[in-house]
Short mmCIF file of C-alpha atoms and ligand atoms in Angstrom, two decimals:
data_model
loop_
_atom_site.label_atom_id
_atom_site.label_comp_id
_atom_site.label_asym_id
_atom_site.label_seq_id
_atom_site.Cartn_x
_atom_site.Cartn_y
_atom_site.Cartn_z
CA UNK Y 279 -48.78 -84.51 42.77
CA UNK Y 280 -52.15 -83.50 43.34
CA UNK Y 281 -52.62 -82.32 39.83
CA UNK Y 282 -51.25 -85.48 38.48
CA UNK Y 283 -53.78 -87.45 39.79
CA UNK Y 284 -56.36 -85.13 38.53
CA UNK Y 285 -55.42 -85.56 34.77
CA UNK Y 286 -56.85 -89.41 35.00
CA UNK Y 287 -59.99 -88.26 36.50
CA UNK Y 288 -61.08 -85.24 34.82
CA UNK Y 289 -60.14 -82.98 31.99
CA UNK Y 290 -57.76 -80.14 33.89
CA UNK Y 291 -59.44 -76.86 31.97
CA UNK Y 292 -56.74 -74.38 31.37
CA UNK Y 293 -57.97 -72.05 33.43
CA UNK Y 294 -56.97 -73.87 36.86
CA UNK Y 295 -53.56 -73.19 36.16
CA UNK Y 296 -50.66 -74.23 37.83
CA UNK Y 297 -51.51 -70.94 39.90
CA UNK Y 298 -54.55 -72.67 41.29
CA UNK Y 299 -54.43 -73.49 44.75
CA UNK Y 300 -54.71 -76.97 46.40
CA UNK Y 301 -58.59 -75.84 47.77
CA UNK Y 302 -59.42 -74.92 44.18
CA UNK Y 303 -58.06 -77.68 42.61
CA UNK Y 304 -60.10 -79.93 45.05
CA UNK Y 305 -63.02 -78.43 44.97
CA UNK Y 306 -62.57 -78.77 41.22
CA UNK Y 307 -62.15 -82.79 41.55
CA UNK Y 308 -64.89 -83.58 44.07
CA UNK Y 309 -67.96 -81.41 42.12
CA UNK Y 310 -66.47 -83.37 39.22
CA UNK Y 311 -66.69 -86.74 40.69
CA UNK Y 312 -69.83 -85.72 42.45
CA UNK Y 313 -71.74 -84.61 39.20
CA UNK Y 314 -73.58 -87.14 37.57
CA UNK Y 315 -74.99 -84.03 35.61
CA UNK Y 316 -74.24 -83.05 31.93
CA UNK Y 317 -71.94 -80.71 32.72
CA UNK Y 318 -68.86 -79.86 35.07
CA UNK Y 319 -69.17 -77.68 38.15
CA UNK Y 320 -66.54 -75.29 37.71
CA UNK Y 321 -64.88 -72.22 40.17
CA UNK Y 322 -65.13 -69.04 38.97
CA UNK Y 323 -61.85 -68.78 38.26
CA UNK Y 324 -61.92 -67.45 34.59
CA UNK Y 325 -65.45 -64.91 34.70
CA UNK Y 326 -63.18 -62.02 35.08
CA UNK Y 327 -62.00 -61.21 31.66
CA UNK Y 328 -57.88 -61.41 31.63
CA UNK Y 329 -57.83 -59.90 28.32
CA UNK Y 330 -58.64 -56.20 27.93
CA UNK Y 331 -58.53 -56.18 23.97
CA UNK Y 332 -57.78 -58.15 20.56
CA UNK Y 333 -54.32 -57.04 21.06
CA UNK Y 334 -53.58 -59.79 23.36
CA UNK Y 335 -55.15 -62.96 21.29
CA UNK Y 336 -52.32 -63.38 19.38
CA UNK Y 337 -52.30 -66.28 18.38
CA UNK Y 338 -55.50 -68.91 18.31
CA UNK Y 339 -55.18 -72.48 19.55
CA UNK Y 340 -58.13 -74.46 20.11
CA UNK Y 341 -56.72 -77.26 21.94
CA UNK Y 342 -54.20 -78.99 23.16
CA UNK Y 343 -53.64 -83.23 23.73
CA UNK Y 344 -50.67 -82.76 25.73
CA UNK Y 345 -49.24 -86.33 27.01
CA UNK Y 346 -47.38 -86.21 30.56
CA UNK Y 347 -43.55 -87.56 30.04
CA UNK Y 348 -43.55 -90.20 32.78
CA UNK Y 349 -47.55 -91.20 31.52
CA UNK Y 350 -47.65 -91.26 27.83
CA UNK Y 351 -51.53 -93.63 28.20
CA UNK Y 352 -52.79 -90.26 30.30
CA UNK Y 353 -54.37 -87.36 27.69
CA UNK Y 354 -55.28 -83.66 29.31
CA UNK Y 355 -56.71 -81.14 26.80
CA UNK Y 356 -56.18 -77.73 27.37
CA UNK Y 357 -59.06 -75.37 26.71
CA UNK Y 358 -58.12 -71.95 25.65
CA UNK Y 359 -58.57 -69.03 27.62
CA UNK Y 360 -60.60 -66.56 26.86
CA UNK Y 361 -62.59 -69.20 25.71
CA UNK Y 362 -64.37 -67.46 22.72
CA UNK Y 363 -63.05 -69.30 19.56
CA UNK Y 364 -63.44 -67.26 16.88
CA UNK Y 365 -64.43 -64.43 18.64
CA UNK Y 366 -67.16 -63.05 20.58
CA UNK Y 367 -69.45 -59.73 19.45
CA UNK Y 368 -67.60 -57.72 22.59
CA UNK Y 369 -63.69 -59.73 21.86
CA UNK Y 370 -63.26 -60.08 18.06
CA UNK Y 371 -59.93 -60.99 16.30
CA UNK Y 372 -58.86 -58.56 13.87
CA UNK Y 373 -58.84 -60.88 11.19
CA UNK Y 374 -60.58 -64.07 11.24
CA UNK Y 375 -59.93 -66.26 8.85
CA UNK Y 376 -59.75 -70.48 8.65
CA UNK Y 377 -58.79 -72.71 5.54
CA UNK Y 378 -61.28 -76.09 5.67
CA UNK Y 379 -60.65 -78.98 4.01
CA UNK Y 380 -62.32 -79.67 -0.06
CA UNK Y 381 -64.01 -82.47 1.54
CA UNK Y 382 -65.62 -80.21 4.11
CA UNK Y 383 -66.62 -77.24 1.58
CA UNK Y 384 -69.99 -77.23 0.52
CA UNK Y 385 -73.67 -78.09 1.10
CA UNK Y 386 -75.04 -79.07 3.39
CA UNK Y 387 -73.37 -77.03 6.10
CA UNK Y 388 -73.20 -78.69 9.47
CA UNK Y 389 -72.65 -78.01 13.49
CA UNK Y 390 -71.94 -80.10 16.25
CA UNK Y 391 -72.01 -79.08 19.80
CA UNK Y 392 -70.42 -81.26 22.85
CA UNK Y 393 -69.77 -80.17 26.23
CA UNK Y 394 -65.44 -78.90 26.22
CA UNK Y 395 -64.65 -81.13 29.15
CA UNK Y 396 -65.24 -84.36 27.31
CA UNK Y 397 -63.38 -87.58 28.02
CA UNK Y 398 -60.21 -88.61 26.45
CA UNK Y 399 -60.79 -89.34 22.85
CA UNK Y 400 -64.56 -87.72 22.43
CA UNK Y 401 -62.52 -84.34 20.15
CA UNK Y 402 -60.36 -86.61 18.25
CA UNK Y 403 -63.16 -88.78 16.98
CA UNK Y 404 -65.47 -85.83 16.36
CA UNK Y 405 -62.88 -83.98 14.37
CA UNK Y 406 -61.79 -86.85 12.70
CA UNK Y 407 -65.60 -87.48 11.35
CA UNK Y 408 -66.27 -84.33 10.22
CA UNK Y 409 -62.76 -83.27 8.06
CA UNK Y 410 -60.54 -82.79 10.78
CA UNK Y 411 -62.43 -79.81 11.87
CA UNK Y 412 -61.16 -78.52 14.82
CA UNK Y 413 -63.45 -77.53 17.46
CA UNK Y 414 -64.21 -74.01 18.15
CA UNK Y 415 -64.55 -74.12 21.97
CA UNK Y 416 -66.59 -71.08 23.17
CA UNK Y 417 -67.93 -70.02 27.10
CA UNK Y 418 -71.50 -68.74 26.67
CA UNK Y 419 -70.18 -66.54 29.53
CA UNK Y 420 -69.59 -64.61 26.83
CA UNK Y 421 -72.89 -63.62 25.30
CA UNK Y 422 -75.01 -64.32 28.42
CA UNK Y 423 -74.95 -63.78 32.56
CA UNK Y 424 -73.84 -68.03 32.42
CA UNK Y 425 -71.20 -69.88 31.82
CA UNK Y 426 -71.88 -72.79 29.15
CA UNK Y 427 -68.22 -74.32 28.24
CA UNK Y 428 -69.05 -76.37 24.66
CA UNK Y 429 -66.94 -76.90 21.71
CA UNK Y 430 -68.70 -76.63 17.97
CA UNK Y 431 -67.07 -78.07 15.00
CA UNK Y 432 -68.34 -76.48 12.27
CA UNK Y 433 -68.25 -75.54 8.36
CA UNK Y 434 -69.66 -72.60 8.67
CA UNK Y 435 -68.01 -69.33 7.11
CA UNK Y 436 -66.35 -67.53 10.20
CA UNK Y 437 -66.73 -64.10 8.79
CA UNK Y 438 -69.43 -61.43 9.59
CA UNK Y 439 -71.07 -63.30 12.17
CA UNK Y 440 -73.84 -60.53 14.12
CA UNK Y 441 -75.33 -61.03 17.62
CA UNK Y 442 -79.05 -61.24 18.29
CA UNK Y 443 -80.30 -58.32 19.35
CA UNK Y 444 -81.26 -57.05 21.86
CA UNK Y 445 -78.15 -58.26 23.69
CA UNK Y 446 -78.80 -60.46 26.58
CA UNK Y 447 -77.90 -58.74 30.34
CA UNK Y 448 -74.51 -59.84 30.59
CA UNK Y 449 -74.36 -59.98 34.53
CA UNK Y 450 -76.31 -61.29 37.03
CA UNK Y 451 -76.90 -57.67 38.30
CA UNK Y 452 -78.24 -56.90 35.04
CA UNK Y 453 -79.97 -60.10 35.28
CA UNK Y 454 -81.61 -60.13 38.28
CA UNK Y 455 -82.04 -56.59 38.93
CA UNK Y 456 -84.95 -57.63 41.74
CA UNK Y 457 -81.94 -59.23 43.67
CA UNK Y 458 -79.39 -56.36 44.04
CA UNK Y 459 -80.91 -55.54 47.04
CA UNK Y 460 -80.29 -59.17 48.89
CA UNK Y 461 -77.01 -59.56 47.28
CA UNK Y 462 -74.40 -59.35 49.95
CA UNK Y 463 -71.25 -57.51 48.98
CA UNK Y 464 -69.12 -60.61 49.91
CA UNK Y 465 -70.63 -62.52 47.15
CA UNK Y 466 -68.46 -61.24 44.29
CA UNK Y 467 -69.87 -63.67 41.45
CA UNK Y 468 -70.79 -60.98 37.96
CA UNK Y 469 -71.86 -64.59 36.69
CA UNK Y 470 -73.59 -67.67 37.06
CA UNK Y 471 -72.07 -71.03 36.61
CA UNK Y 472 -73.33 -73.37 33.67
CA UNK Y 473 -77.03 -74.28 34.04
CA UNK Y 474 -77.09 -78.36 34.69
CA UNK Y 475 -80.22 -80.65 34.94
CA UNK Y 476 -80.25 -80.97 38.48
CA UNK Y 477 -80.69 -77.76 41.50
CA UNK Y 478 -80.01 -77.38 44.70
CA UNK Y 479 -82.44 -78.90 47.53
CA UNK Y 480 -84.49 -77.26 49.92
CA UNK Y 481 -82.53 -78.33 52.50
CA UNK Y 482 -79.56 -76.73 51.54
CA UNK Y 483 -81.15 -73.51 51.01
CA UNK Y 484 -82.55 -73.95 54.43
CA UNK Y 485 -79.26 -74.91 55.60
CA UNK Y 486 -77.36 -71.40 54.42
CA UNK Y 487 -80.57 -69.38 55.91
CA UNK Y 488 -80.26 -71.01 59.36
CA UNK Y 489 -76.00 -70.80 59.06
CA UNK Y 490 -76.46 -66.78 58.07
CA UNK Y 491 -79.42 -66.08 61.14
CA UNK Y 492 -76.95 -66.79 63.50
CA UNK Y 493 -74.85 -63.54 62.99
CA UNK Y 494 -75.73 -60.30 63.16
CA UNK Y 495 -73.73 -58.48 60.47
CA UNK Y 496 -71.94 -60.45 57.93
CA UNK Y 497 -70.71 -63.56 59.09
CA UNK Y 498 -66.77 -65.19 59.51
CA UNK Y 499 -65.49 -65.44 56.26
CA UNK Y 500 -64.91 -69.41 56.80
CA UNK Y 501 -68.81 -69.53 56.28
CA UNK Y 502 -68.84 -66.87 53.40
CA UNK Y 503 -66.84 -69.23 51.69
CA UNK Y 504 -68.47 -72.80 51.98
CA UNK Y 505 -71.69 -70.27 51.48
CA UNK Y 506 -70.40 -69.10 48.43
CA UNK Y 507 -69.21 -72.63 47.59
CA UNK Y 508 -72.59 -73.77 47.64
CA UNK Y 509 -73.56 -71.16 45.61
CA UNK Y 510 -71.32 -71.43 42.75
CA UNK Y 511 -72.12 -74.76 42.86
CA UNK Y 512 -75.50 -74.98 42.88
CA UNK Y 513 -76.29 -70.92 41.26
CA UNK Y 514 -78.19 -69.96 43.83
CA UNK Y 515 -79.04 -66.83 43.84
CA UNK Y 516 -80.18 -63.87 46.63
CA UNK Y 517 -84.11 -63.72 46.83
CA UNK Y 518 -84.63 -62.46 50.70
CA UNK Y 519 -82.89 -61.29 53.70
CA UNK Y 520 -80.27 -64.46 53.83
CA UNK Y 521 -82.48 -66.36 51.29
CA UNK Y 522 -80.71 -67.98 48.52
CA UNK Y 523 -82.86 -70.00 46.09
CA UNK Y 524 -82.15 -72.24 42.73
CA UNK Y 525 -83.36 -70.65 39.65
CA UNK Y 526 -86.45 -70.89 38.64
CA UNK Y 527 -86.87 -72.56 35.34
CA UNK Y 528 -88.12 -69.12 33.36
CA UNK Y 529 -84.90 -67.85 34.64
CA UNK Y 530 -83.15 -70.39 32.64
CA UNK Y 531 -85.22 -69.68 29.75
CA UNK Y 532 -84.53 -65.80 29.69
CA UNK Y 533 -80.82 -66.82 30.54
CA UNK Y 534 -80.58 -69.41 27.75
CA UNK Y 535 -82.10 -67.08 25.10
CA UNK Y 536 -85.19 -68.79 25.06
CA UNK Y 537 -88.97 -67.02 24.80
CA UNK Y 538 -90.46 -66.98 28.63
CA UNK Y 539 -92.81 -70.06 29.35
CA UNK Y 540 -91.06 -71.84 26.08
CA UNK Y 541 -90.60 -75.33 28.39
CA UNK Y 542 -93.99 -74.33 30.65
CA UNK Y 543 -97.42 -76.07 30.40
CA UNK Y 544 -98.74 -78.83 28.46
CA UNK Y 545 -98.30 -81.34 31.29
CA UNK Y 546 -94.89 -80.45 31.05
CA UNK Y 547 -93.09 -81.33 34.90
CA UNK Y 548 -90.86 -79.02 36.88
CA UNK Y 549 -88.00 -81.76 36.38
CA UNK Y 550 -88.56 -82.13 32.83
CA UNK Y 551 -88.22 -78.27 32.57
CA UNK Y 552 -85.04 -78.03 34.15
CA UNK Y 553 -83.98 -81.01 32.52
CA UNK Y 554 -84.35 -80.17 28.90
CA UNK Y 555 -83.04 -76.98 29.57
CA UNK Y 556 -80.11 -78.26 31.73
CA UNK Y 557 -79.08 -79.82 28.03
CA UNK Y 558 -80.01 -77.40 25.75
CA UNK Y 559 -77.80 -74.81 23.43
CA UNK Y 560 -77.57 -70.98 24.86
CA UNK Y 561 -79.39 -69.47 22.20
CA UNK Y 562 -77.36 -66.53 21.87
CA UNK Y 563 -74.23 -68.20 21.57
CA UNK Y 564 -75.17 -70.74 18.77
CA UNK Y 565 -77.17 -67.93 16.84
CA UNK Y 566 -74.09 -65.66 16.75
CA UNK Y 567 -72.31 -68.60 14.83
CA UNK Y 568 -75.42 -69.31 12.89
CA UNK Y 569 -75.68 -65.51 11.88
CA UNK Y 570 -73.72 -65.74 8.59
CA UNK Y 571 -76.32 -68.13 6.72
CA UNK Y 572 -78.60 -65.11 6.91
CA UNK Y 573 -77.30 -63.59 3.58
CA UNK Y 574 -76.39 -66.71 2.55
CA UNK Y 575 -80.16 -67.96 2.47
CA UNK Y 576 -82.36 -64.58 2.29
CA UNK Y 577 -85.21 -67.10 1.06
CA UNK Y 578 -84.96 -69.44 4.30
CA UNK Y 579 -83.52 -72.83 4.59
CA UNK Y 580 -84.16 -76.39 5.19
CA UNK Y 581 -82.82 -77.65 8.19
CA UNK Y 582 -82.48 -80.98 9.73
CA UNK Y 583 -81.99 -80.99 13.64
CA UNK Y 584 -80.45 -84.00 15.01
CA UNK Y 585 -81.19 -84.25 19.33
CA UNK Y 586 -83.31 -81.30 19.03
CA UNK Y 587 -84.21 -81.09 22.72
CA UNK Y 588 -86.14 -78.01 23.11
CA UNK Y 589 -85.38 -76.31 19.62
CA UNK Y 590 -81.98 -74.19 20.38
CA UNK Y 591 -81.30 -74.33 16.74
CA UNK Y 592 -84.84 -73.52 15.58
CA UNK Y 593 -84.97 -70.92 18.24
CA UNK Y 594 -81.76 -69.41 17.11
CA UNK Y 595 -82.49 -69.39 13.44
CA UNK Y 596 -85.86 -68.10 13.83
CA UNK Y 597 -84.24 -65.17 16.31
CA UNK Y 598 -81.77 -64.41 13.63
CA UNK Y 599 -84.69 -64.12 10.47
CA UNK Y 600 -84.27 -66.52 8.41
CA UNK Y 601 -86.88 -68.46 7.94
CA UNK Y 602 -87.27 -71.94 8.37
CA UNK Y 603 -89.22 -73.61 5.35
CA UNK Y 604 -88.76 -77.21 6.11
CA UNK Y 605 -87.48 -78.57 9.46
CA UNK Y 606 -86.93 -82.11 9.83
CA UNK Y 607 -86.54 -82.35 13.40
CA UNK Y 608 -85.51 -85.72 15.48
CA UNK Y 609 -86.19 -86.51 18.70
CA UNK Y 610 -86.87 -88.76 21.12
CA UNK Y 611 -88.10 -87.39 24.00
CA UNK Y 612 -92.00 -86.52 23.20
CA UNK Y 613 -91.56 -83.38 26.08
CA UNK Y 614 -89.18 -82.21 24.03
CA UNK Y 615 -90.95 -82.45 20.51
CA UNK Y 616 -93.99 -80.85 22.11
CA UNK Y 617 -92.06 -78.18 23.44
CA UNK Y 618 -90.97 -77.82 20.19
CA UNK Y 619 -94.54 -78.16 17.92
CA UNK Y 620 -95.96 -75.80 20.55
CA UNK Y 621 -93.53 -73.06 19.87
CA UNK Y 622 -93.73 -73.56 16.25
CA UNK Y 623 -97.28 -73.53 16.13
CA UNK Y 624 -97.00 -70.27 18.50
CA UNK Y 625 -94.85 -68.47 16.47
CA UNK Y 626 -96.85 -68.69 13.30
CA UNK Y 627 -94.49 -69.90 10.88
CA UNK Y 628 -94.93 -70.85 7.62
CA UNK Y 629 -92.69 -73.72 6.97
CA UNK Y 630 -92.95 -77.19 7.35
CA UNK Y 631 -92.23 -78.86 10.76
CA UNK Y 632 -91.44 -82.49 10.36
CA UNK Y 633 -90.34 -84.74 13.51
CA UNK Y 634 -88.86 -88.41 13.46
CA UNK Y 635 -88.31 -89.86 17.17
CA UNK Y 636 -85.36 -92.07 17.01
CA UNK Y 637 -81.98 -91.09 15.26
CA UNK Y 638 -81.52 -94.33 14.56
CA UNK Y 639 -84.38 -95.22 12.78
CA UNK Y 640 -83.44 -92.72 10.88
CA UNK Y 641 -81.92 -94.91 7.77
CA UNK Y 642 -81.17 -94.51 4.17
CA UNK Y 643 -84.67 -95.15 2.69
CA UNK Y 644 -85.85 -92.55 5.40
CA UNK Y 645 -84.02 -89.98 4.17
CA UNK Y 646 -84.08 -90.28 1.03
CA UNK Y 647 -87.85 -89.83 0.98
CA UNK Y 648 -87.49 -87.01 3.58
CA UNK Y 649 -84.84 -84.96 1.20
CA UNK Y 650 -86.65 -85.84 -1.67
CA UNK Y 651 -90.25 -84.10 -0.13
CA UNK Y 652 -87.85 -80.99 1.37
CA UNK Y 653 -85.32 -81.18 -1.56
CA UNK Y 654 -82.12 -81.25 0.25
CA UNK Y 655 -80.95 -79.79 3.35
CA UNK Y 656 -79.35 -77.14 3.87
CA UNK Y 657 -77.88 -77.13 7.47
CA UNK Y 658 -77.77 -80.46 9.61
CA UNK Y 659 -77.22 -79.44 13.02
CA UNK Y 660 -76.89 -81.40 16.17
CA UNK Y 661 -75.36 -82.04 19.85
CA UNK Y 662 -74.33 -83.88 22.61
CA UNK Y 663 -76.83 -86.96 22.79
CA UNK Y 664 -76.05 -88.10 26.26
CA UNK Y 665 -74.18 -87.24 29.15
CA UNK Y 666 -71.59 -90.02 28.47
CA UNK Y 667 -69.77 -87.62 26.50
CA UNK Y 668 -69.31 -84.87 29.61
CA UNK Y 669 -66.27 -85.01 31.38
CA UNK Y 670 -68.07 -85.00 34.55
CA UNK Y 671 -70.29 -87.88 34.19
CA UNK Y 672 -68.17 -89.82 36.17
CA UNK Y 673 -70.79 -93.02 36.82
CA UNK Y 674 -72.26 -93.50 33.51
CA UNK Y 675 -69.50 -92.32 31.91
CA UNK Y 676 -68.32 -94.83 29.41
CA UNK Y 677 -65.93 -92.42 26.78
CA UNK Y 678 -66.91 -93.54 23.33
CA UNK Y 679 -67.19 -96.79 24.36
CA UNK Y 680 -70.79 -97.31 25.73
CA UNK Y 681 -74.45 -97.85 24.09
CA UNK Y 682 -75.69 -94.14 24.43
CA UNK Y 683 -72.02 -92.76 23.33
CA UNK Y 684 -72.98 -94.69 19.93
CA UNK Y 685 -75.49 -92.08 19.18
CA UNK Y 686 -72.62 -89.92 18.54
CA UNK Y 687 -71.99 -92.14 15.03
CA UNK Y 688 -75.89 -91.40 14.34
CA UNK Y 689 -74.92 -88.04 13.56
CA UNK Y 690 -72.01 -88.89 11.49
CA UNK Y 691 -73.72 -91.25 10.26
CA UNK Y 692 -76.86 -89.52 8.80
CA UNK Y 693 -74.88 -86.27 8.01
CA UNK Y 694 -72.26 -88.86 5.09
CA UNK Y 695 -75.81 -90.49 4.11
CA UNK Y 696 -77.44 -86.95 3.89
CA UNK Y 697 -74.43 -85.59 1.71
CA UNK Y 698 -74.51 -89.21 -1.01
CA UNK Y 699 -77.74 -88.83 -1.35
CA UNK Y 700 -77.61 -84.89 -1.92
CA UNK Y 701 -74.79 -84.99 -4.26
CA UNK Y 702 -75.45 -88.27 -6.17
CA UNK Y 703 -75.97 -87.26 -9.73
CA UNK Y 704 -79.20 -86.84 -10.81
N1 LIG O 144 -79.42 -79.02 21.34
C1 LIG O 144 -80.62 -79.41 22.02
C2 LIG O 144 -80.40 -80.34 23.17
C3 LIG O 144 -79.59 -81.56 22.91
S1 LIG O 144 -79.57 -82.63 24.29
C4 LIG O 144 -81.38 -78.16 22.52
O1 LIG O 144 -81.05 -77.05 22.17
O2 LIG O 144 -82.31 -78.32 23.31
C5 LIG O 144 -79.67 -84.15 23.45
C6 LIG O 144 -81.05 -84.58 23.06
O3 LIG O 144 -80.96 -85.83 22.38
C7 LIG O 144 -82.00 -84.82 24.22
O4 LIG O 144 -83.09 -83.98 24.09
C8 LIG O 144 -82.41 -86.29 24.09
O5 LIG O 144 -83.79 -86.51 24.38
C9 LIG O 144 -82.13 -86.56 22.61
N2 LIG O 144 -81.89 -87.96 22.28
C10 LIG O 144 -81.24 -88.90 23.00
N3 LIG O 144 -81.24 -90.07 22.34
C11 LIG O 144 -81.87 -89.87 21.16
C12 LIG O 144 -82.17 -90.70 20.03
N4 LIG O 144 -81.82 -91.99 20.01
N5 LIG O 144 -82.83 -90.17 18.98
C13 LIG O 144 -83.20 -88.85 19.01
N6 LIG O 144 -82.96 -88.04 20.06
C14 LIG O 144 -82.29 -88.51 21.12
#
């Protein structure tokens, strides 16, 4: 019954299972409600790999819209688990192979990233703009020590894609090696839950300290778990004799695949830090799809980064070595595009960087003067503009309905007007 209700609220991942218990399953629904955050709070139910080998993935299924008999109006989509679509560097598919669409072959290539757990409709209407792509849904749990559930429908060959090097630590031990010796052994998590915007207070850090002074050894495993609750939900982490704290925002950085200090200085805040990076792409995770254009474009490309936030695409590209001769870049947070200019300017590179605040200034004249300068795009890459496209986002949520959900047609939008204008005969 319990789980019936659920499906109206929230997106039920596959992973909670009709094995899940009751407590599970609740503490699934109220972080969910609670979250006003980009992204969904979610037990660690699926960090331990199920799936020893490739002999197991037998057959792939991104999703399923699966309507309940006695509720045909109620949608649930069922994530896959493992959740590495094509494959992951350490779990590849023997053979990968995808047939797309005529109408999806072709220059420019494109990418769009949304959170997984997006409201009833958000998959339908992204395929349905670009091709009927499916989404690849991938768990940056995968490449990194965090979880990062998103879904990516892309054009992109699927072949041959190579990690960046070296490989991120893949635990939080490996992680945070300064930490093993805080750790206690009843916290069991190899992995951190998916970085969000907001952390965990002072107060509740003070709160677990004081709960864990009061016993001598460990302490009744009623408070281990609504410790450990806490934890999960907020990925707190060991720093002291029963001292957990948030992470810092470098953390995030090194844990997101971005350089150290990328989101520090420059009058940049502490909240504007972990904001940004609350939002932004795990490095690692897009670059490994991004790989193939490497030998595809051994004399760089021209790229033009919808939302950029705080460069994850740049970043990624750059990472992988190809270089980046013109980037068109918009967005409208000015943080964000200094975060950006600074790191381009910092990393010496040669190309062009080129920013525009508002997608939606962004019109037909604009672009045409823009491709005519760069002389067409190569890759037009882009993600989740607002939280009212994350299942979680349960006040401002809106589906595709509301004024910041519109954005979503910017992309769409700009990517058809990108493609006339690119292929309009000369
Ligand atoms: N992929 C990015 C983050 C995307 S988050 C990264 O790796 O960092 C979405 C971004 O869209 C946010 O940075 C937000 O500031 C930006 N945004 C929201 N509305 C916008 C608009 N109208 N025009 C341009 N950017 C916008």
């Amino acid at each position: 019954m319990m789980v019936l209700n659920l499906c109206r609220l929230v997106v039920v991942p596959f992973a909670t299972g009709p094995e899940a218990s009751i407590a599970e399953l609740t503490d699934f629904i109220c972080a969910a409600q609670l979250s006003r955050e980009a992204d969904v709070y979610l037990p660690d139910d699926d960090l331990k790999p199920r799936y020893n080998g490739v002999s197991k993935i037998k057959k792939r299924k991104f999703f399923d819209i699966c309507k309940k008999k006695n509720d045909p109006e109620t949608e649930t989509i069922r994530l896959p688990n493992p959740m590495i679509g094509f494959g992951v560097p350490s779990l590849q598919h023997e053979s990968v192979n995808r047939s797309l669409p005529n109408s999806a072959i072709g220059a420019p290539f494109f990418y769009y990233e949304n959170v997984a757990l997006a409201p009833k409709g958000v998959w339908d209407t992204i395929s349905r703009f670009l091709n009927d792509i499916e989404p690849e849904f991938v768990d940056s749990k995968y490449f990194c020590a965090t979880a990062r559930k998103r879904g990516y429908v892309q054009n992109l060959p699927v072949q041959n894609r190579f990690p960046l090097v070296p490989l991120p630590p893949l635990t939080i031990q490996q992680a945070f090696p300064l930490s093993r010796k805080w750790w206690p052994q009843w916290d069991a998590r190899e992995k951190l839950n998916c970085i969000r915007t907001a952390i965990g207070s002072a107060k509740l850090t003070e709160r677990i300290r004081s709960a864990l002074e009061r016993f001598d050894g460990d302490p009744p495993t009623s408070v281990q778990k609504s410790i450990l609750d806490e934890c999960r939900k907020w990925n707190l982490v060991w720093v002291g004799r029963n001292k957990v704290a948030p992470l810092e925002p470098d953390e995030m950085e090194m844990l997101l695949g971005f350089p150290k200090n990328h989101t520090r200085g420059g009058g940049i805040s502490r909240t504007d830090r972990y904001k940004s990076l609350g939002n932004s792409f795990q490095v690692d995770t897009v670059a490994y799809h991004l790989s193939v254009l490497k030998d595809m474009f051994p004399g760089g490309i021209n790229l033009l980064s919808l939302f950029s936030g705080i460069g994850g695409a740049e970043v990624a590209l750059h990472r992988l070595g190809i270089k980046l001769k013109n980037v068109v870049s918009v967005e409208k947070s000015k943080v964000n595009r200094d975060i950006v200019r600074s790191w381009w300017e910092q990393t010496n590179q040669t190309g062009n960087l080129i920013d525009f605040d508002d997608v939606q200034a962004l019109d037909g004249e604009r672009l045409e003067e823009v491709i005519s300068y760069v002389g067409g795009f190569d890759l037009v890459i882009g993600g989740r503009p607002c939280n009212t496209l994350a299942g979680s986002n349960r006040v401002s949520r809106d589906g595709l309905e509301g004024k910041e959900s519109s954005l979503l047609y910017d992309y769409f939008r700009i990517l058809d007007l990108v493609k006339s204008i690119m292929h309009r005969p000369a």
